[in-house]
CSV table of C-alpha atoms and ligand atoms in Angstrom, one decimal:
chain,number,residue,atom,x,y,z
A,1,MET,CA,143.9,262.9,-55.5
A,2,SER,CA,144.1,260.2,-53.1
A,3,SER,CA,143.4,256.6,-54.3
A,4,ALA,CA,144.3,252.9,-53.6
A,5,VAL,CA,143.6,249.4,-55.3
A,6,ALA,CA,142.9,246.7,-53.3
A,7,ARG,CA,142.0,243.0,-54.2
A,8,ALA,CA,140.2,240.4,-51.9
A,9,CYS,CA,138.5,237.0,-52.3
A,10,ALA,CA,135.1,235.7,-51.3
A,11,ASN,CA,134.7,233.2,-48.7
A,12,VAL,CA,132.3,230.0,-47.7
A,13,ALA,CA,131.6,229.8,-44.1
A,14,LEU,CA,131.6,226.3,-42.6
A,15,ALA,CA,130.1,227.3,-39.5
A,16,LYS,CA,127.4,230.2,-40.9
A,17,TYR,CA,126.5,233.7,-39.8
A,18,TRP,CA,122.6,233.7,-40.0
A,19,GLY,CA,121.1,236.1,-37.8
A,20,LYS,CA,121.9,239.4,-36.7
A,21,ARG,CA,121.3,240.7,-33.0
A,22,ASP,CA,121.8,244.1,-34.9
A,23,GLU,CA,121.1,244.5,-38.2
A,24,ALA,CA,122.4,248.4,-38.9
A,25,LEU,CA,126.1,247.3,-37.4
A,26,ASN,CA,126.0,243.6,-38.6
A,27,LEU,CA,126.6,242.2,-35.5
A,28,PRO,CA,125.7,238.5,-35.4
A,29,CYS,CA,123.7,236.2,-33.1
A,30,THR,CA,126.7,233.7,-33.3
A,31,GLY,CA,130.1,233.3,-34.2
A,32,SER,CA,131.1,231.5,-37.5
A,33,ILE,CA,134.4,230.1,-39.3
A,34,SER,CA,135.3,230.3,-43.1
A,35,ILE,CA,137.7,229.1,-45.7
A,36,THR,CA,138.8,232.1,-48.1
A,37,LEU,CA,138.4,230.8,-51.3
A,38,SER,CA,141.6,231.6,-53.9
A,39,GLY,CA,140.6,232.8,-57.4
A,40,LEU,CA,137.4,234.1,-56.4
A,41,ASN,CA,138.5,237.7,-56.7
A,42,THR,CA,137.2,241.2,-56.2
A,43,THR,CA,139.3,244.4,-56.9
A,44,ALA,CA,138.4,247.6,-55.8
A,45,SER,CA,139.8,250.7,-56.8
A,46,VAL,CA,138.7,254.0,-54.8
A,47,SER,CA,140.2,257.4,-55.5
A,48,PHE,CA,138.7,260.4,-53.3
A,49,ARG,CA,138.8,263.9,-55.4
A,50,ARG,CA,137.5,267.0,-55.7
A,51,GLY,CA,135.1,268.2,-58.7
A,52,LEU,CA,132.8,265.4,-58.2
A,53,GLU,CA,129.2,266.2,-57.1
A,54,ARG,CA,128.9,262.7,-55.2
A,55,ASP,CA,130.2,259.3,-55.1
A,56,ARG,CA,130.4,257.3,-58.4
A,57,SER,CA,130.7,253.8,-58.4
A,58,VAL,CA,131.1,251.5,-61.2
A,59,LEU,CA,130.5,247.8,-61.2
A,60,ASN,CA,132.1,245.4,-63.7
A,61,GLY,CA,132.0,248.1,-66.1
A,62,ALA,CA,128.7,249.5,-65.5
A,63,PRO,CA,127.2,252.2,-63.2
A,64,ALA,CA,126.0,250.6,-59.9
A,65,ALA,CA,122.3,250.7,-59.7
A,66,ALA,CA,120.3,252.8,-56.9
A,67,LYS,CA,120.6,250.0,-54.2
A,68,GLU,CA,124.2,249.1,-54.7
A,69,GLY,CA,125.4,252.5,-55.0
A,70,TYR,CA,123.4,253.7,-52.0
A,71,ARG,CA,125.3,250.5,-49.9
A,72,ILE,CA,128.5,251.6,-51.2
A,73,GLU,CA,128.0,255.5,-50.3
A,74,ARG,CA,127.2,254.6,-47.0
A,75,PHE,CA,129.8,252.9,-46.5
A,76,LEU,CA,132.3,255.3,-48.0
A,77,ASP,CA,130.7,257.7,-45.4
A,78,LEU,CA,132.2,255.4,-42.6
A,79,VAL,CA,135.7,255.9,-43.9
A,80,ARG,CA,135.1,259.4,-44.3
A,81,GLU,CA,134.0,260.3,-41.0
A,82,ARG,CA,136.8,258.6,-39.4
A,83,ALA,CA,139.6,259.9,-41.8
A,84,GLN,CA,138.0,263.4,-41.7
A,85,GLU,CA,137.6,263.3,-45.6
A,86,SER,CA,134.9,265.3,-47.3
A,87,ARG,CA,135.7,264.7,-50.9
A,88,PRO,CA,133.5,262.2,-52.9
A,89,ALA,CA,134.8,259.0,-54.2
A,90,GLU,CA,135.0,257.4,-57.5
A,91,VAL,CA,134.9,253.5,-57.1
A,92,GLU,CA,135.3,250.6,-59.2
A,93,LEU,CA,134.4,247.0,-58.5
A,94,ARG,CA,135.7,244.0,-60.7
A,95,THR,CA,134.4,240.9,-59.6
A,96,ASP,CA,135.9,238.1,-61.6
A,97,PHE,CA,133.8,235.2,-60.7
A,98,PRO,CA,129.9,235.0,-61.8
A,99,VAL,CA,128.4,237.3,-59.7
A,100,ALA,CA,125.0,236.7,-61.6
A,101,ALA,CA,125.4,233.3,-60.7
A,102,GLY,CA,124.4,233.9,-57.2
A,103,LEU,CA,127.7,233.2,-55.5
A,104,ALA,CA,127.9,236.1,-53.0
A,105,SER,CA,130.3,238.7,-53.7
A,106,SER,CA,129.5,241.0,-51.1
A,107,ALA,CA,132.2,239.6,-49.1
A,108,SER,CA,135.2,239.9,-51.5
A,109,THR,CA,133.7,243.5,-52.6
A,110,PHE,CA,133.6,245.1,-49.0
A,111,ALA,CA,136.7,243.3,-47.6
A,112,ALA,CA,138.4,245.0,-50.9
A,113,LEU,CA,136.7,248.1,-50.5
A,114,ALA,CA,137.4,248.5,-46.7
A,115,LEU,CA,141.0,247.9,-47.7
A,116,ALA,CA,141.1,250.5,-50.7
A,117,ALA,CA,138.9,253.2,-49.5
A,118,SER,CA,140.8,253.3,-45.7
A,119,HIS,CA,144.0,253.5,-47.9
A,120,ALA,CA,142.8,256.2,-50.2
A,121,ALA,CA,141.7,257.9,-47.2
A,122,GLY,CA,145.1,258.1,-45.6
A,123,LEU,CA,144.1,255.7,-42.5
A,124,SER,CA,146.4,253.0,-41.6
A,125,LEU,CA,144.0,250.5,-39.7
A,126,SER,CA,145.0,247.2,-37.9
A,127,GLU,CA,143.8,243.8,-39.2
A,128,ARG,CA,141.2,244.0,-36.5
A,129,GLU,CA,140.0,247.4,-37.2
A,130,LEU,CA,140.0,246.9,-41.0
A,131,SER,CA,137.8,243.6,-40.3
A,132,ILE,CA,135.2,245.5,-38.3
A,133,LEU,CA,134.9,248.2,-41.0
A,134,ALA,CA,134.6,245.6,-43.6
A,135,ARG,CA,131.8,243.9,-41.1
A,136,ARG,CA,129.9,247.4,-41.6
A,137,GLY,CA,129.5,246.8,-45.4
A,138,SER,CA,128.6,243.0,-45.4
A,139,GLY,CA,129.0,240.9,-42.0
A,140,SER,CA,130.7,237.9,-44.1
A,141,ALA,CA,133.4,240.5,-45.2
A,142,ALA,CA,135.2,240.4,-41.9
A,143,ARG,CA,136.5,237.0,-42.5
A,144,SER,CA,137.5,238.1,-46.2
A,145,ILE,CA,140.4,240.0,-44.8
A,146,PHE,CA,142.0,236.7,-44.0
A,147,ALA,CA,144.3,234.0,-45.6
A,148,GLY,CA,143.0,230.4,-45.2
A,149,TYR,CA,141.0,229.8,-42.4
A,150,ALA,CA,138.8,232.4,-40.3
A,151,GLU,CA,136.8,233.2,-37.4
A,152,TRP,CA,134.6,236.0,-36.9
A,153,PHE,CA,133.6,236.5,-32.9
A,154,PRO,CA,130.1,237.7,-32.3
A,155,GLY,CA,131.3,240.0,-29.4
A,156,GLU,CA,128.9,241.1,-27.1
A,157,SER,CA,129.1,245.1,-26.9
A,158,ALA,CA,126.5,247.4,-28.6
A,159,ASP,CA,128.9,249.1,-30.7
A,160,GLY,CA,130.5,246.1,-32.2
A,161,SER,CA,133.9,247.2,-31.3
A,162,ASP,CA,134.8,243.3,-30.1
A,163,SER,CA,133.1,242.1,-33.1
A,164,TYR,CA,135.7,240.9,-35.6
A,165,ALA,CA,137.2,238.1,-37.3
A,166,LYS,CA,140.9,236.7,-37.2
A,167,GLN,CA,142.9,234.2,-38.9
A,168,LEU,CA,142.2,230.5,-37.5
A,169,ALA,CA,144.9,229.0,-40.1
A,170,PRO,CA,147.2,229.8,-42.6
A,171,PRO,CA,146.3,228.2,-46.1
A,172,GLY,CA,149.1,226.0,-45.8
A,173,HIS,CA,147.8,224.4,-42.6
A,174,TRP,CA,145.4,222.5,-44.8
A,175,PRO,CA,145.2,222.5,-48.4
A,176,LEU,CA,141.6,221.8,-48.8
A,177,GLY,CA,140.0,221.6,-51.9
A,178,VAL,CA,137.0,223.4,-52.5
A,179,VAL,CA,134.7,222.5,-55.6
A,180,ILE,CA,131.7,225.0,-56.4
A,181,ALA,CA,128.9,223.3,-58.4
A,182,ILE,CA,126.9,226.3,-59.9
A,183,THR,CA,123.2,225.1,-60.3
A,184,ASP,CA,121.7,228.1,-61.3
A,185,SER,CA,122.6,231.5,-63.2
A,186,GLY,CA,120.2,233.9,-62.3
A,187,PRO,CA,120.0,235.9,-59.0
A,188,LYS,CA,119.1,234.8,-56.0
A,189,THR,CA,115.3,235.7,-55.0
A,190,VAL,CA,115.8,236.5,-51.4
A,191,GLY,CA,119.0,237.9,-50.1
A,192,SER,CA,121.1,237.1,-47.3
A,193,ARG,CA,120.0,240.6,-45.6
A,194,GLU,CA,116.3,239.9,-45.9
A,195,GLY,CA,116.8,236.4,-45.5
A,196,MET,CA,118.4,236.9,-41.9
A,197,SER,CA,115.8,239.2,-40.8
A,198,ARG,CA,113.2,237.0,-41.7
A,199,VAL,CA,114.4,234.2,-39.6
A,200,VAL,CA,115.5,236.3,-36.6
A,201,LYS,CA,112.1,237.7,-36.4
A,202,ASP,CA,109.8,235.0,-37.7
A,203,SER,CA,111.1,231.5,-37.6
A,204,PRO,CA,110.1,229.6,-34.6
A,205,PHE,CA,113.2,227.6,-34.7
A,206,PHE,CA,115.6,230.7,-34.4
A,207,SER,CA,116.3,230.0,-30.8
A,208,ALA,CA,117.1,226.4,-31.2
A,209,TRP,CA,119.7,227.4,-34.3
A,210,VAL,CA,121.4,229.5,-32.2
A,211,ALA,CA,121.5,227.2,-29.3
A,212,SER,CA,122.9,224.1,-31.4
A,213,HIS,CA,125.5,226.6,-33.4
A,214,ALA,CA,127.8,226.8,-30.6
A,215,ALA,CA,128.6,223.0,-30.4
A,216,ASP,CA,129.0,223.3,-34.5
A,217,LEU,CA,131.6,225.9,-33.9
A,218,ASP,CA,134.0,224.4,-31.6
A,219,ALA,CA,133.7,221.1,-33.8
A,220,ILE,CA,134.6,222.8,-36.9
A,221,ARG,CA,137.2,225.0,-35.0
A,222,ARG,CA,138.5,221.6,-33.8
A,223,GLY,CA,138.1,219.8,-37.0
A,224,ILE,CA,140.4,222.3,-39.1
A,225,LEU,CA,143.1,222.9,-36.4
A,226,GLU,CA,143.7,218.9,-36.3
A,227,ARG,CA,142.9,218.5,-40.3
A,228,ASP,CA,140.2,216.0,-39.6
A,229,ILE,CA,138.2,216.4,-42.8
A,230,ARG,CA,135.1,214.1,-41.2
A,231,LEU,CA,134.6,216.1,-38.0
A,232,THR,CA,135.0,219.3,-40.2
A,233,GLY,CA,132.8,218.1,-43.0
A,234,GLN,CA,130.1,216.2,-41.2
A,235,THR,CA,129.5,219.3,-38.8
A,236,ALA,CA,129.5,221.6,-41.9
A,237,GLU,CA,127.0,219.8,-43.3
A,238,ARG,CA,124.8,219.4,-40.3
A,239,ASN,CA,125.2,223.2,-39.6
A,240,CYS,CA,124.1,223.8,-43.4
A,241,LEU,CA,120.9,221.9,-43.3
A,242,ALA,CA,120.1,223.5,-39.5
A,243,MET,CA,120.6,226.8,-41.3
A,244,HIS,CA,118.2,225.8,-44.2
A,245,ALA,CA,115.6,224.3,-41.8
A,246,VAL,CA,115.7,227.5,-40.0
A,247,SER,CA,115.0,229.6,-43.0
A,248,LEU,CA,112.3,226.9,-44.4
A,249,ALA,CA,110.4,227.3,-40.9
A,250,ALA,CA,110.3,231.2,-41.4
A,251,ARG,CA,107.2,232.9,-42.5
A,252,PRO,CA,106.9,233.5,-45.3
A,253,PRO,CA,109.2,230.6,-45.9
A,254,LEU,CA,112.8,230.6,-47.4
A,255,LEU,CA,113.7,227.8,-49.9
A,256,TYR,CA,117.2,228.5,-51.5
A,257,TRP,CA,117.5,225.0,-53.4
A,258,ASN,CA,116.3,224.1,-56.7
A,259,PRO,CA,116.2,220.3,-58.0
A,260,VAL,CA,119.8,220.5,-58.9
A,261,THR,CA,120.8,221.5,-55.9
A,262,VAL,CA,119.4,218.4,-54.5
A,263,ALA,CA,120.7,216.3,-56.9
A,264,VAL,CA,124.5,217.5,-55.9
A,265,MET,CA,123.7,217.0,-52.3
A,266,GLN,CA,122.8,213.7,-53.3
A,267,ARG,CA,125.6,212.8,-55.2
A,268,VAL,CA,127.8,214.1,-52.6
A,269,ALA,CA,126.4,211.5,-50.1
A,270,GLN,CA,126.8,208.8,-52.7
A,271,LEU,CA,130.5,209.9,-53.5
A,272,ARG,CA,131.0,209.4,-49.7
A,273,GLU,CA,129.9,205.9,-49.8
A,274,ASP,CA,132.0,205.0,-52.6
A,275,GLY,CA,135.0,206.5,-50.5
A,276,LEU,CA,135.2,209.9,-51.4
A,277,GLU,CA,135.7,211.9,-48.4
A,278,ALA,CA,133.6,215.1,-49.9
A,279,TYR,CA,131.3,217.1,-47.9
A,280,PHE,CA,128.6,220.2,-48.9
A,281,THR,CA,127.5,223.2,-47.9
A,282,ILE,CA,125.1,226.0,-49.1
A,283,ASP,CA,124.5,229.5,-48.4
A,284,ALA,CA,121.7,231.8,-49.0
A,285,GLY,CA,121.3,230.5,-53.0
A,286,PRO,CA,121.2,227.3,-54.9
A,287,GLN,CA,124.9,227.0,-55.5
A,288,VAL,CA,126.6,224.1,-53.5
A,289,LYS,CA,130.2,224.0,-52.3
A,290,VAL,CA,132.2,221.0,-51.6
A,291,ILE,CA,135.1,220.2,-49.7
A,292,CYS,CA,137.5,217.6,-49.9
A,293,PRO,CA,140.9,216.5,-49.4
A,294,THR,CA,143.3,218.3,-51.9
A,295,ALA,CA,144.1,215.0,-53.8
A,296,GLU,CA,140.7,214.2,-54.3
A,297,ARG,CA,139.4,217.5,-56.0
A,298,THR,CA,139.9,216.9,-59.6
A,299,GLU,CA,137.9,213.4,-59.4
A,300,LEU,CA,135.4,215.2,-57.4
A,301,ALA,CA,135.2,218.3,-59.7
A,302,SER,CA,134.4,215.7,-62.5
A,303,ALA,CA,132.2,214.0,-60.7
A,304,LEU,CA,129.9,216.8,-60.1
A,305,ALA,CA,130.3,218.5,-63.6
A,306,ALA,CA,128.7,215.5,-64.7
A,307,VAL,CA,125.6,216.1,-62.5
A,308,PRO,CA,123.0,217.4,-65.2
A,309,GLY,CA,122.8,221.7,-65.2
A,310,VAL,CA,126.2,221.9,-63.3
A,311,ARG,CA,128.8,224.0,-63.9
A,312,VAL,CA,131.8,223.9,-61.7
A,313,LEU,CA,134.5,225.9,-60.0
A,314,VAL,CA,137.5,224.8,-58.4
A,315,SER,CA,139.3,226.7,-55.3
A,316,GLU,CA,141.2,226.2,-52.4
A,317,PRO,CA,142.2,228.2,-49.4
A,318,GLY,CA,143.3,231.7,-50.7
A,319,PRO,CA,145.5,234.7,-49.8
A,320,ALA,CA,144.6,237.6,-47.5
A,321,ALA,CA,143.3,240.9,-48.9
A,322,GLU,CA,146.0,243.1,-50.1
A,323,LEU,CA,146.6,246.1,-51.3
A,324,ILE,CA,147.9,246.2,-55.1
A,325,GLU,CA,148.5,249.9,-55.6
A,326,ARG,CA,148.5,253.3,-54.0
B,1,DP6,C1,124.5,232.4,-45.7
B,1,DP6,O1,127.4,238.7,-45.3
B,1,DP6,O2,126.1,238.8,-47.1
B,1,DP6,O3,126.4,233.2,-46.7
B,1,DP6,O4,125.9,240.8,-43.4
B,1,DP6,O5,123.7,241.5,-44.3
B,1,DP6,O6,125.7,241.7,-45.9
B,1,DP6,P1,124.8,240.9,-44.6
B,1,DP6,O7,125.1,239.2,-45.0
B,1,DP6,P2,125.9,238.6,-45.6
B,1,DP6,O8,125.5,236.9,-45.2
B,1,DP6,C2,126.6,235.7,-45.5
B,1,DP6,C3,125.0,234.6,-45.1
B,1,DP6,C4,125.7,233.1,-45.3
B,1,DP6,C5,126.6,232.7,-44.4
B,1,DP6,C6,127.8,233.1,-43.9
B,1,DP6,O9,128.9,233.6,-44.9
B,1,DP6,O10,128.4,233.0,-42.8
């Protein structure tokens, strides 16, 4: 039996990945920059072994649904092909943050799975190779391999060999506070995969989104490197609103927010007027992630928890994906 266990964190993008140039390979139309989130972990355990008829996946204690199981199997196929491994695998995934609450777990899942499965199959991949492998499972997982702040380069080649993420800065470079406001615990209606596909094919604003994204990416990179909360935060908010504008204009339209989402956005604007340097970003769901200087995160967390309908999680730039057992 060849097995390994690995853990990886979720991440939140400040400059978003929203639109693919290749859907099969998860190749993005733009670059993106994210913060790896401490305390939001997925642990993946993978064992390749004889005697199994096919891959078996268990997610938080329950057998994977057909769609999730299929996605994991296709991912394992990539590892098997590379390692010339023919045995099926037993996979166990545990996510310690509320998956049902619509916080994306695909990034932490496929980053942890890439590390565990490649080790279990006897491969020893470089960080770049690991990031490329994780990307095949879920685009945003390419960034969850790294601690702190990560940038994913879109690349130009058709085979995706130049589309990988890299660390932009370690967690200690800038220990920002990240407060996550959970506004809804139901599953999201339209997932990122379907949402992106729709905006690329059918949003009249898609080319404008791609064109304006480049400047946001540069500003956010500079903001992080210079620890400039205003530049980073203002640009991240603008980038998030542009992503949602492209989505609203899609046919049929994609509206990811609920009334509490909007109340949190307005509360953040008000807190800022009162002198708290907080800025929001929102992914393909109704939850709001708010960044602020570390010293202000307790105050921010209590202010957001006081918005009716909100539950908060507090995080900060977190560690890289790591192997826990072999
Ligand atoms: C809005 O990485 O979940 O969170 O590549 O299809 O698995 P797939 O999509 P996924 O999309 C994440 C989209 C986003 C923005 C981001 O994380 O950059």
